[in-house]
Short mmCIF file of C-alpha atoms in Angstrom, two decimals:
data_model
loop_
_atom_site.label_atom_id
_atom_site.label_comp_id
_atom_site.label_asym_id
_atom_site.label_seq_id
_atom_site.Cartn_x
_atom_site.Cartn_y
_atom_site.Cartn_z
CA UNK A 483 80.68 -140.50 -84.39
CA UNK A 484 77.05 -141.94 -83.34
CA UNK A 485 74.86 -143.00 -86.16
CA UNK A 486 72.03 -144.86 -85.37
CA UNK A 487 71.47 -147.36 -89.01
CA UNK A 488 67.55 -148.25 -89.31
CA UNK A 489 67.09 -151.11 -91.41
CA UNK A 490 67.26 -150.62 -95.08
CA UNK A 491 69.23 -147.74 -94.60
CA UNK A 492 73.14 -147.70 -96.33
CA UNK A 493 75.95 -147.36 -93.64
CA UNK A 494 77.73 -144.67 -95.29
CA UNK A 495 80.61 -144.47 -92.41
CA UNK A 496 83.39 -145.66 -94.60
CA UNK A 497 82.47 -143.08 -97.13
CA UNK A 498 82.87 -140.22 -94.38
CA UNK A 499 84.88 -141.70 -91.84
CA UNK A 500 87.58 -144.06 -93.61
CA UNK A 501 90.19 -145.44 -92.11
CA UNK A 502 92.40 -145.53 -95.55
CA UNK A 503 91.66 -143.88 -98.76
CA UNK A 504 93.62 -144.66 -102.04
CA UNK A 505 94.18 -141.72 -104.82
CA UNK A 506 94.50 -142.41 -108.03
CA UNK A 507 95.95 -140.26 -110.12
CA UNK A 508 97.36 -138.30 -107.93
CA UNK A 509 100.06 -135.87 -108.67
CA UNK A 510 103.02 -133.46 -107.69
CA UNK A 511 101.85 -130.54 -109.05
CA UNK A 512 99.58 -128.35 -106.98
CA UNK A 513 98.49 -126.06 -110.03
CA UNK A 514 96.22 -129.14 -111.16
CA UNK A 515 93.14 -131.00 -109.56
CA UNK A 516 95.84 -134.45 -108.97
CA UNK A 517 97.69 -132.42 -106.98
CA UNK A 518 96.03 -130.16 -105.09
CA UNK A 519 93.43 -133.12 -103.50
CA UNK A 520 96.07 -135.01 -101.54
CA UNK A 521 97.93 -131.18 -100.27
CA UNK A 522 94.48 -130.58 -99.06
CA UNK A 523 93.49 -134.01 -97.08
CA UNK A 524 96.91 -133.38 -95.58
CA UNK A 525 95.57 -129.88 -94.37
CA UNK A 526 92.77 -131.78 -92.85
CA UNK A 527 95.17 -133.84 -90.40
CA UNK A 528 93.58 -136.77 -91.20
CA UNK A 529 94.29 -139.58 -89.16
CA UNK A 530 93.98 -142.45 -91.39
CA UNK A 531 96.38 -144.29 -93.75
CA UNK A 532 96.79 -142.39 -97.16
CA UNK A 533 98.13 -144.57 -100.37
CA UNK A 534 98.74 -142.17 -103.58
CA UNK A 535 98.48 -144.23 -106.96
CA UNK A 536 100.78 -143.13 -109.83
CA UNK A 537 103.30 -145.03 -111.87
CA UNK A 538 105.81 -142.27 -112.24
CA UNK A 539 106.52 -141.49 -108.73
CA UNK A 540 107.78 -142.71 -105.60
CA UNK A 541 106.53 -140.54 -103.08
CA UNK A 542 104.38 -137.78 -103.28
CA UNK A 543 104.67 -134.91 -100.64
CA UNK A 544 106.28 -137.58 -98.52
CA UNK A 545 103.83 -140.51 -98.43
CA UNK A 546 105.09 -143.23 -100.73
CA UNK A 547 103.10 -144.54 -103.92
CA UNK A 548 101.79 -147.02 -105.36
CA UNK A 549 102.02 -148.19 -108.69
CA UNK A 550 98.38 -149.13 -109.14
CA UNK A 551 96.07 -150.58 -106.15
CA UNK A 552 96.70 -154.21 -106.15
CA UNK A 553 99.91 -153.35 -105.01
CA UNK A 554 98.83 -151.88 -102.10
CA UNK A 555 99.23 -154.40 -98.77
CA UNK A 556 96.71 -153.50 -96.40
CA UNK A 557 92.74 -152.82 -96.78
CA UNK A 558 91.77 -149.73 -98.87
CA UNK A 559 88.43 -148.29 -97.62
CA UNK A 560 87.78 -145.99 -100.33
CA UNK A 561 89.18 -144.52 -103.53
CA UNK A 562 89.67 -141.86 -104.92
CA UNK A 563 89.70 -141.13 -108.79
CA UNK A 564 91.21 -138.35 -110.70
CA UNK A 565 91.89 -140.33 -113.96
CA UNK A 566 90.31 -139.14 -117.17
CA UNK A 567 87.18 -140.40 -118.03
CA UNK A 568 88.01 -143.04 -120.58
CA UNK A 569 90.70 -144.48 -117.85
CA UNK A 570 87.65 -144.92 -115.48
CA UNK A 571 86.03 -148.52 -116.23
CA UNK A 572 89.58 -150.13 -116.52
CA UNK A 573 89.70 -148.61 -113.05
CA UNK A 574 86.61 -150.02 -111.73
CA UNK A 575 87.57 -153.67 -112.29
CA UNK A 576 91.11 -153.03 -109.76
CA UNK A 577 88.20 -151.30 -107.22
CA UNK A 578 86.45 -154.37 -107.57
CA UNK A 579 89.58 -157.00 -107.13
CA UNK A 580 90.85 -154.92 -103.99
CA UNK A 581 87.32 -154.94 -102.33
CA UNK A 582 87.11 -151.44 -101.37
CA UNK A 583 83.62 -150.05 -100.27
CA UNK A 584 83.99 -146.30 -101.87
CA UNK A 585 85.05 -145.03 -104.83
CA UNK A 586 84.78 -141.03 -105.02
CA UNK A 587 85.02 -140.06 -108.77
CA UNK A 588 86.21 -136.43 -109.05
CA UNK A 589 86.31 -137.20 -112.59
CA UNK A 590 84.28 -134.73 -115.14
CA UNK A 591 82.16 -135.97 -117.78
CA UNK A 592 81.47 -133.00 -119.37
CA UNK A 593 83.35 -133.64 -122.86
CA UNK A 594 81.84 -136.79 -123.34
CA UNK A 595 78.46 -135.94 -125.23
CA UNK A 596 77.05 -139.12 -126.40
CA UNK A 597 79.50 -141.47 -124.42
CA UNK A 598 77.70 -139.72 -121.13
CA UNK A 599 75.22 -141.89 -120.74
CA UNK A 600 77.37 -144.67 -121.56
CA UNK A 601 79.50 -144.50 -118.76
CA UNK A 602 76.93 -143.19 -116.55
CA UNK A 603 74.78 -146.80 -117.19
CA UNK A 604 78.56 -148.76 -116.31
CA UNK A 605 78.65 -147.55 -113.11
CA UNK A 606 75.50 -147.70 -112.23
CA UNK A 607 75.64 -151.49 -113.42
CA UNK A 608 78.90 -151.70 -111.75
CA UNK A 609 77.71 -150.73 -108.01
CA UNK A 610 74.99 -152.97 -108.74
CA UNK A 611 76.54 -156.18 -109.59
CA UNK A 612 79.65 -155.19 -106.65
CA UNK A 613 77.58 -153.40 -104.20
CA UNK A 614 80.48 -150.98 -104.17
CA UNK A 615 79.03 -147.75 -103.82
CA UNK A 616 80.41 -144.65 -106.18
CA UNK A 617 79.97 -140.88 -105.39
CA UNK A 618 80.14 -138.91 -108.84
CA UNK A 619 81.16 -138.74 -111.23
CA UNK A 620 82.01 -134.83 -111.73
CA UNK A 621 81.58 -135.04 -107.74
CA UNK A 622 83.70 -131.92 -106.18
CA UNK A 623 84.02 -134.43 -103.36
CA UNK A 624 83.42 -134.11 -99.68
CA UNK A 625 84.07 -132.66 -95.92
CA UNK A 626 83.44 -134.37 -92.86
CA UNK A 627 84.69 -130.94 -90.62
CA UNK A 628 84.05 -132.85 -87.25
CA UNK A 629 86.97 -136.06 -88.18
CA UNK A 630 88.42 -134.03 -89.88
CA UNK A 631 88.53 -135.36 -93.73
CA UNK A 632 88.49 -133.35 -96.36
CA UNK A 633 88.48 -134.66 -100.80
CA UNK A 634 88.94 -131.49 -102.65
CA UNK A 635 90.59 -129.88 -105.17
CA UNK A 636 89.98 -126.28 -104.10
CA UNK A 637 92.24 -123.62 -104.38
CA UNK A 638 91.76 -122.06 -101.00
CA UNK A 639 91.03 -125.15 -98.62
CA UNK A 640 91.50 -123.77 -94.85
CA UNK A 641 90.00 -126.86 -92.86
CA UNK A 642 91.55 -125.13 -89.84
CA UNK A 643 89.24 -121.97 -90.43
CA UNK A 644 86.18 -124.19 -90.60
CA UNK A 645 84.18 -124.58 -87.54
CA UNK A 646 82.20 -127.96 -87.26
CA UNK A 647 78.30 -127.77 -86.46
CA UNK A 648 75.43 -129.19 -86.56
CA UNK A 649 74.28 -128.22 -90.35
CA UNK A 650 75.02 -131.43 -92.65
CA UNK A 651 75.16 -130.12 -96.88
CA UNK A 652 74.58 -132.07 -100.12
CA UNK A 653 75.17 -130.51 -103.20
CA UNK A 654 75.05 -131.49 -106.64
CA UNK A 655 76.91 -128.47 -107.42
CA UNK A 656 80.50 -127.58 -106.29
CA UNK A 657 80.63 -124.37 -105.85
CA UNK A 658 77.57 -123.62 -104.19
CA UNK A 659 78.57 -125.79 -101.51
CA UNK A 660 81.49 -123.16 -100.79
CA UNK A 661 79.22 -120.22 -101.17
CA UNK A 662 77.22 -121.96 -98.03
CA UNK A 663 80.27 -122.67 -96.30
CA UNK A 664 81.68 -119.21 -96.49
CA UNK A 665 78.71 -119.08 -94.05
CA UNK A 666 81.23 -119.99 -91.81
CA UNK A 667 82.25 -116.24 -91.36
CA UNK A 668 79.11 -115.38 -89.60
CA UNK A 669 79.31 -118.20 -87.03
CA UNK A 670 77.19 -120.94 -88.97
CA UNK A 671 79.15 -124.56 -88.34
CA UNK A 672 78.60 -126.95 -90.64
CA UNK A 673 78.89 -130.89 -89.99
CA UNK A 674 79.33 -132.67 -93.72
CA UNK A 675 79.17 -130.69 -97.05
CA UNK A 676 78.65 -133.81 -99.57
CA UNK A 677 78.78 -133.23 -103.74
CA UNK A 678 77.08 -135.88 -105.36
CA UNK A 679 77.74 -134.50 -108.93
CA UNK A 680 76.49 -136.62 -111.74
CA UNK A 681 74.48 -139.33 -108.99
CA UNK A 682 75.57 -142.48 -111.09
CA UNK A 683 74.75 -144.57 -108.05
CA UNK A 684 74.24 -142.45 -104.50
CA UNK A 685 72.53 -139.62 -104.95
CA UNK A 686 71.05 -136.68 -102.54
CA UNK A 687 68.46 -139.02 -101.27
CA UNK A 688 70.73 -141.83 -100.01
CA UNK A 689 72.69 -139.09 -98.03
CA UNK A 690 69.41 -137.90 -95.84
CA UNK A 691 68.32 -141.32 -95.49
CA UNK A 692 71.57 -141.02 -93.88
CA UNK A 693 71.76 -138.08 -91.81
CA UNK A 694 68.39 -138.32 -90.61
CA UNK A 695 70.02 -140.91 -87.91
CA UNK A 696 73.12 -139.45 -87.77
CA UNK A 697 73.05 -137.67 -83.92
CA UNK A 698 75.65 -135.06 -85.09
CA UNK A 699 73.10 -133.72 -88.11
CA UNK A 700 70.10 -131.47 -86.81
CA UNK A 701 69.10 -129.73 -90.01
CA UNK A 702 69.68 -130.87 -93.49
CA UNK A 703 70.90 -128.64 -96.13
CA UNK A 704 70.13 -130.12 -99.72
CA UNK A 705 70.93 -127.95 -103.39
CA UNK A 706 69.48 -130.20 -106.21
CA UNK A 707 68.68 -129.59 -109.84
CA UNK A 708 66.02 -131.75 -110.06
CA UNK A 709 65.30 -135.22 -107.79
CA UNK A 710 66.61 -138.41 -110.00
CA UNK A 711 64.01 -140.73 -108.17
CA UNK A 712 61.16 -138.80 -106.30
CA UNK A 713 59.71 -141.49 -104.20
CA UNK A 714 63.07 -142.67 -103.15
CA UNK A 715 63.67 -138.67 -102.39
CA UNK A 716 60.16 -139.03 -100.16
CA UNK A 717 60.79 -141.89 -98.26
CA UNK A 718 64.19 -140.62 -97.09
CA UNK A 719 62.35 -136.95 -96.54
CA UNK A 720 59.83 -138.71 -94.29
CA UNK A 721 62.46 -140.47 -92.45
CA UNK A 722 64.08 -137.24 -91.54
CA UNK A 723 60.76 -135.79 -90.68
CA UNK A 724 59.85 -138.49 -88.15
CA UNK A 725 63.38 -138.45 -86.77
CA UNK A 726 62.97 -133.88 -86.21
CA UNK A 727 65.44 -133.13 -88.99
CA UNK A 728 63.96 -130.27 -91.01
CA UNK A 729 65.38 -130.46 -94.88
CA UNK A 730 65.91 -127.19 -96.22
CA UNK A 731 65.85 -127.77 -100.54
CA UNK A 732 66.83 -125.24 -102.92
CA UNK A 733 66.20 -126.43 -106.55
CA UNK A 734 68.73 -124.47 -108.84
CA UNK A 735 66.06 -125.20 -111.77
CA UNK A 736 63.06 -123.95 -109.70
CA UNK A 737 60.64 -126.08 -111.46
CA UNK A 738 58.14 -127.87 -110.21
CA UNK A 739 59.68 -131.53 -108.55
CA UNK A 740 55.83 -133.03 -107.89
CA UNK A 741 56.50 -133.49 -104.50
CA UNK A 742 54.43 -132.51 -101.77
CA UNK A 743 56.70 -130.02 -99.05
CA UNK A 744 54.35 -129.83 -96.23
CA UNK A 745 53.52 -133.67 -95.91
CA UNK A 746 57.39 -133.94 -96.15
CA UNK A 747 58.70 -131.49 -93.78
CA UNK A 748 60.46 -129.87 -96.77
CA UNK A 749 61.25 -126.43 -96.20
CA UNK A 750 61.76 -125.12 -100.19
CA UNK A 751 63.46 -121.63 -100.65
CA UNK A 752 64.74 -119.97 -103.88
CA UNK A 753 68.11 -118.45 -103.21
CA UNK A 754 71.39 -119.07 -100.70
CA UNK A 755 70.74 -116.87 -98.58
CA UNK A 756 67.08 -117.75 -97.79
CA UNK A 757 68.62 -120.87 -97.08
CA UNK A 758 70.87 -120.02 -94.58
CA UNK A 759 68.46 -117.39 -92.94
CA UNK A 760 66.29 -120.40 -92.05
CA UNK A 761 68.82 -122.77 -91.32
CA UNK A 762 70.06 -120.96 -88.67
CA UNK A 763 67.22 -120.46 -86.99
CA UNK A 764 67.18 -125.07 -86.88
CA UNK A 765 70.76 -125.21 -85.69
CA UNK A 766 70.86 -122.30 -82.85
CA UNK A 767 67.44 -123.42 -81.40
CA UNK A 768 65.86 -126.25 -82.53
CA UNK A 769 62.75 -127.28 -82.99
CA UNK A 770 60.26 -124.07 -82.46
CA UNK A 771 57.48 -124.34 -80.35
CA UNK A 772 55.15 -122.05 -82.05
CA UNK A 773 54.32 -118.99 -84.24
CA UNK A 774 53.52 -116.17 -81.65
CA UNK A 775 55.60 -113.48 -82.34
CA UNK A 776 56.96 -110.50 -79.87
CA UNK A 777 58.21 -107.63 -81.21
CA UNK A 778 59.78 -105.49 -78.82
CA UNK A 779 60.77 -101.81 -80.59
CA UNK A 780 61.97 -98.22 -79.77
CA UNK A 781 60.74 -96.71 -82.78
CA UNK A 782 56.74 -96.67 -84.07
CA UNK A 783 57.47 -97.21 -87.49
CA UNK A 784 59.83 -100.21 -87.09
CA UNK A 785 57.18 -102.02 -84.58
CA UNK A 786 53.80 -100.97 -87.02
CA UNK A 787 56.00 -102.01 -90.29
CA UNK A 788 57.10 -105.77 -88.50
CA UNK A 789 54.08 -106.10 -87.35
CA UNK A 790 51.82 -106.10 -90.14
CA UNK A 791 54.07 -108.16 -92.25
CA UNK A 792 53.99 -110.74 -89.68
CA UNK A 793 49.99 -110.87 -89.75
CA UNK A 794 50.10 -110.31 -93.82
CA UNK A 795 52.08 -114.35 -93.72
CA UNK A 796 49.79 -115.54 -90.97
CA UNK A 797 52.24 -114.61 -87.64
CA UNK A 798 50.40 -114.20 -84.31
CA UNK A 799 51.31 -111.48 -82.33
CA UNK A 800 49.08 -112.45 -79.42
CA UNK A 801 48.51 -109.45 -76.67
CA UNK A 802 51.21 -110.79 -73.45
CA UNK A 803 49.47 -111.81 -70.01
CA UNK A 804 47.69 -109.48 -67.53
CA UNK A 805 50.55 -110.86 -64.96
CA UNK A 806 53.58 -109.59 -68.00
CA UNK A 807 51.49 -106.30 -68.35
CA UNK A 808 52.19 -105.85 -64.51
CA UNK A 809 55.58 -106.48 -64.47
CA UNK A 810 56.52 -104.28 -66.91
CA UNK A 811 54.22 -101.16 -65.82
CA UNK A 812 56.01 -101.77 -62.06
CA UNK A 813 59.71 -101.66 -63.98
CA UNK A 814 59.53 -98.75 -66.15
CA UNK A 815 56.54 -96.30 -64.70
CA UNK A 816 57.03 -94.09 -67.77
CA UNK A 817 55.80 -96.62 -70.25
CA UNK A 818 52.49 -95.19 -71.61
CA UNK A 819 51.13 -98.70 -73.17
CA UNK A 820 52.16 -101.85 -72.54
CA UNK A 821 51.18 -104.40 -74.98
CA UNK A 822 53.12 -106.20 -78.05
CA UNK A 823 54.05 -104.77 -80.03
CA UNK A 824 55.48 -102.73 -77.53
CA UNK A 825 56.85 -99.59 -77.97
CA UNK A 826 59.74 -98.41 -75.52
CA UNK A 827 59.70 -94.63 -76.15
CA UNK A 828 62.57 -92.10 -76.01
CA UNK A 829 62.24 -92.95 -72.13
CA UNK A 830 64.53 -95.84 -72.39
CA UNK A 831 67.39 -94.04 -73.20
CA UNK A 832 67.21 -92.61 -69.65
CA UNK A 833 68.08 -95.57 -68.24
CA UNK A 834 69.64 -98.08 -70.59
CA UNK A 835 70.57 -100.15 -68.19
CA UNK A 836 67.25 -101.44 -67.78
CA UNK A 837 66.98 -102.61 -71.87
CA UNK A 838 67.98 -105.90 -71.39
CA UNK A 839 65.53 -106.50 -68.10
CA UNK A 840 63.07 -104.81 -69.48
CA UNK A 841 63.34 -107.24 -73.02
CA UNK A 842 63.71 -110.36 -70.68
CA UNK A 843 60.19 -109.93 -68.57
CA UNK A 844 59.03 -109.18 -72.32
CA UNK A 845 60.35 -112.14 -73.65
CA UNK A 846 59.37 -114.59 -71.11
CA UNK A 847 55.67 -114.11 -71.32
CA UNK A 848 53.96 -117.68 -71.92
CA UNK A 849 51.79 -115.82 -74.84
CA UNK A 850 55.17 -115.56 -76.84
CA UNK A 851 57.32 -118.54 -78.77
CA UNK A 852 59.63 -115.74 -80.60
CA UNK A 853 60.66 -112.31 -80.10
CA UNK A 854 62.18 -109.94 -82.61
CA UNK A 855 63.99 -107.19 -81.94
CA UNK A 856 64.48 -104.30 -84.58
CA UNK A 857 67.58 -101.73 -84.44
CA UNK A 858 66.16 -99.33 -87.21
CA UNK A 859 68.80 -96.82 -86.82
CA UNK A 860 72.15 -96.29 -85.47
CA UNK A 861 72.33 -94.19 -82.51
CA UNK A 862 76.26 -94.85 -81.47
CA UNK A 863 76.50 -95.55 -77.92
CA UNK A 864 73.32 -96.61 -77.02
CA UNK A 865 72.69 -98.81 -80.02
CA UNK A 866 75.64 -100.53 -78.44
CA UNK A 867 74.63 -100.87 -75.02
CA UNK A 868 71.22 -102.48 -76.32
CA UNK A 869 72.74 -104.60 -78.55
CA UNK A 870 75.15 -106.40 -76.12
CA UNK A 871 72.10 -106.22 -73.66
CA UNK A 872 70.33 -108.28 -76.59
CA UNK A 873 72.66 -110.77 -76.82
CA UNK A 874 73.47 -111.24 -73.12
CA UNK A 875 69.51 -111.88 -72.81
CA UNK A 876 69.07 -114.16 -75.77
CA UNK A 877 72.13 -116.51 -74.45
CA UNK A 878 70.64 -117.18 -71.63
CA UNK A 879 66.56 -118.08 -72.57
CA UNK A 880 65.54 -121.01 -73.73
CA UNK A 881 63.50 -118.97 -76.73
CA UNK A 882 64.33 -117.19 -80.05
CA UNK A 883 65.29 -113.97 -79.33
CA UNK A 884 66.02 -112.47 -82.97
CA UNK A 885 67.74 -108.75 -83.75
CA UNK A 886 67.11 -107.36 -86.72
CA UNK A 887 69.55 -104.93 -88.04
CA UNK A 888 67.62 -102.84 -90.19
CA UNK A 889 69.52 -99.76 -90.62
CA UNK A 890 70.79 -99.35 -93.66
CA UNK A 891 74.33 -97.47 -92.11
CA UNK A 892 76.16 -100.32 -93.05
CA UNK A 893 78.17 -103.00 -91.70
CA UNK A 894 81.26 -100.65 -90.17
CA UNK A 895 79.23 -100.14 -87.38
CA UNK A 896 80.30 -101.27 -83.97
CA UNK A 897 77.32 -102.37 -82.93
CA UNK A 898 76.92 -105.07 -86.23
CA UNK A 899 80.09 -106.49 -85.79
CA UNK A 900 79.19 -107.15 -82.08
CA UNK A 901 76.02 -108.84 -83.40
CA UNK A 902 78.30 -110.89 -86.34
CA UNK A 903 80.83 -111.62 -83.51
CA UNK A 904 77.84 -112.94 -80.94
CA UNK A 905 77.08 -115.47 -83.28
CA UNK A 906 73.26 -115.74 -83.00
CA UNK A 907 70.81 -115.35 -85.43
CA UNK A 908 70.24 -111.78 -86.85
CA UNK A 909 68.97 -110.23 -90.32
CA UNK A 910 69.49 -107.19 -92.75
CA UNK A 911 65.80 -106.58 -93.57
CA UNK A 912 62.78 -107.19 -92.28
CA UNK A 913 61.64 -109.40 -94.91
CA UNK A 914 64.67 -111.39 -94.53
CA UNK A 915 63.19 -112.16 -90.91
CA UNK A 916 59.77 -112.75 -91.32
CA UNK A 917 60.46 -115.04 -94.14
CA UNK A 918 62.99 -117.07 -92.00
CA UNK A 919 61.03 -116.69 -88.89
CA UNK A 920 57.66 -117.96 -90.99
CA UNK A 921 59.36 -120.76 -92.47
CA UNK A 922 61.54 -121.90 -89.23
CA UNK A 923 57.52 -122.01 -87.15
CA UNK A 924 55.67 -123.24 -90.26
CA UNK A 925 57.54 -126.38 -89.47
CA UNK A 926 55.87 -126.64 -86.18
CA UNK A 927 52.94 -125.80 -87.42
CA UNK A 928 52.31 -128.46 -90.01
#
């Protein structure tokens, strides 16, 4: 762990990296929420000091219990609370006595009606008077995947399956955090995933206040309904702006926040998966260093139909230089125009072997910052070959080199599940691209 703290900001290492966490509540039975959090921190291997809290029980899948937290001897870090709701400020007051720093409330609110607020305002006043800091309530917890530590109550928690990256998440909402980190599949590491839930006291600002120091974060995923205090949300967006972390927001409410994206950095998209098409392009490459776009194609459709969206959102797709012209004229003779778009012709299939030199002069021309290449339809063998070719190229340069697999043969195909198992950067559709591609340069741009 290296976090560099400015001043002001809240140190939220104990949250994420405790040394001992305390669960209230906690409970034999792995068909419930009690019992299932504690199995799964377990599955995490986490190295700190674990204390269960329940006053029927001696042990709970072998680590003794407490009766309540006083009686716990050493330090507690944080705690964790299952309890009911009404159970909760009773609760608060043993938090307080044992001078923990955390408490995670995966307690739900949602049958409370008017007594909501209620409790919402006493532990708000609660963290204020303590300066003990709450996550919740009707939080689905958190994942640090790089400690590992893991708080969660889900039925399918495979910490081992879960590669670490460089994508931190905060979510008000459970389970769209998972549906991001099934993103996993498809090569995309995450570093934190973070539910905030209700926001009583932290909420999805104090988290990329956070990250936007935090050297293991280099693009900031954040699902909100709503911002709870917008110019606390744009000071901590401007932090993470002048420290080159791009925030990616989707607002499940898509109404209109009043906040400004392009003085912030915020990169706003509407769904999941626009999300992640953009994020990727952050974690796998970094900060872009323009919008001039190559597109190097076999077919004339493809190359005319990528090309004229590009210009429609305001992509360049600059001519290359007089010295990449030459190059590529000397290397394949048969080439009637060379120019980008550029179209290959059936004459590449004659020699295959030269696809992935012939993409590489392409690519490095100075004139281009991106380079897209379409597969529009399968062709078996071949498509293979210039897939792998693809990959092998983009590995190696220091650009984006982006495939797009736009036929629509589906993904049984040898040549996509080379491109899923590569794990770069590649889209279904066209549009899919282009809107990534736009968003992930815009960035640079502003």
């Amino acid at each position: 762990m290296n976090i560099l703290i400015e001043y002001n900001t809240l140190d939220l290492s104990y949250l994420l990296y405790p040394k001992s966490v305390a669960f209230i509540g906690a409970s034999v039975d792995t068909d419930t929420i009690e019992g299932r959090v504690l199995v799964n921190l377990q599955k995490s291997h986490y190295k700190g000091k674990i204390y269960p809290v329940h006053s029927e029980y001696n042990e709970i899948f072998g680590v003794r219990t407490y009766t309540n937290l006083k009686d716990i001897p050493e330090h507690v870090d944080t705690v964790v609370i299952m309890a009911s709701a009404t159970s909760v400020p009773p609760l608060l007051n043993e938090c307080e006595k044992k001078k923990v720093k955390f408490i995670i409330l995966l307690t739900s609110i949602a049958g409370l009606d008017d007594d909501q607020h209620e409790l919402l305002e006493t532990l708000k006043a609660f963290s204020e008077k303590t300066g003990i800091r709450i996550l919740g309530p009707n939080s689905f917890g958190l994942y640090n995947l790089a400690e590992p530590f893991g708080v969660s109550s889900s039925l399918l928690y495979e910490p081992n399956r879960l590669q670490s990256g460089k994508i931190s998440l905060i979510t008000v909402d459970g389970g769209l955090g998972r549906t991001i980190l099934d993103a996993n599949d498809r090569g995309i590491g995450f570093n934190y995933w973070i539910s905030t839930g209700n926001e009583a006291d932290l909420e999805v600002a104090d988290f990329i206040n956070f990250l936007a120091y935090d050297s293991s974060t280099r693009v900031i995923f954040a699902i909100v309904d709503g911002i709870k205090d917008q110019q606390k949300f744009r000071n901590a967006a401007d932090f993470a702006n002048r420290t080159g972390k791009p925030i990616i927001l989707l607002n499940i409410n898509q109404f209109d926040m009043g906040i400004d994206d392009n003085q912030l950095g915020v990169i706003t998209t509407t769904d999941v998966d626009e999300m992640l098409d953009v994020g990727w392009l952050f974690d796998t490459y970094g900060m872009p260093t323009g919008n001039r776009i190559g597109i190097f194609a076999y077919s004339t459709g493809i190359k005319t139909l990528i090309t004229n969206k590009c210009r429609l959102v305001n992509l360049d797709v600059p001519n290359l230089t007089n010295k990449t012209k030459g190059l590529l004229q000397d290397f394949l003779p048969n080439l009637a125009t060379v120019t980008n778009p550029i179209h290959l012709t059936t004459s590449i299939f004659e020699n295959l072997r030269a696809f992935g030199e012939y993409l590489e002069i392409f690519a490095n021309d100075p004139n281009l910052d991106v380079v897209l290449v379409p597969f529009p339809y399968k062709l078996g063998t071949y498509t293979e070959i210039m897939v792998r070719q693809t990959i092998k190229v983009a590995k190696r340069m220091n650009k984006p080199i982006i495939p797009i697999w736009a036929s629509l043969s589906g993904e049984m195909e040898t040549s996509f599940e080379i491109l899923m198992e590569s794990q770069l950067p590649f889209y279904r559709t066209t549009d899919a691209c282009i809107f990534a591609v736009k968003r992930f340069t815009d960035y640079y741009m502003d």
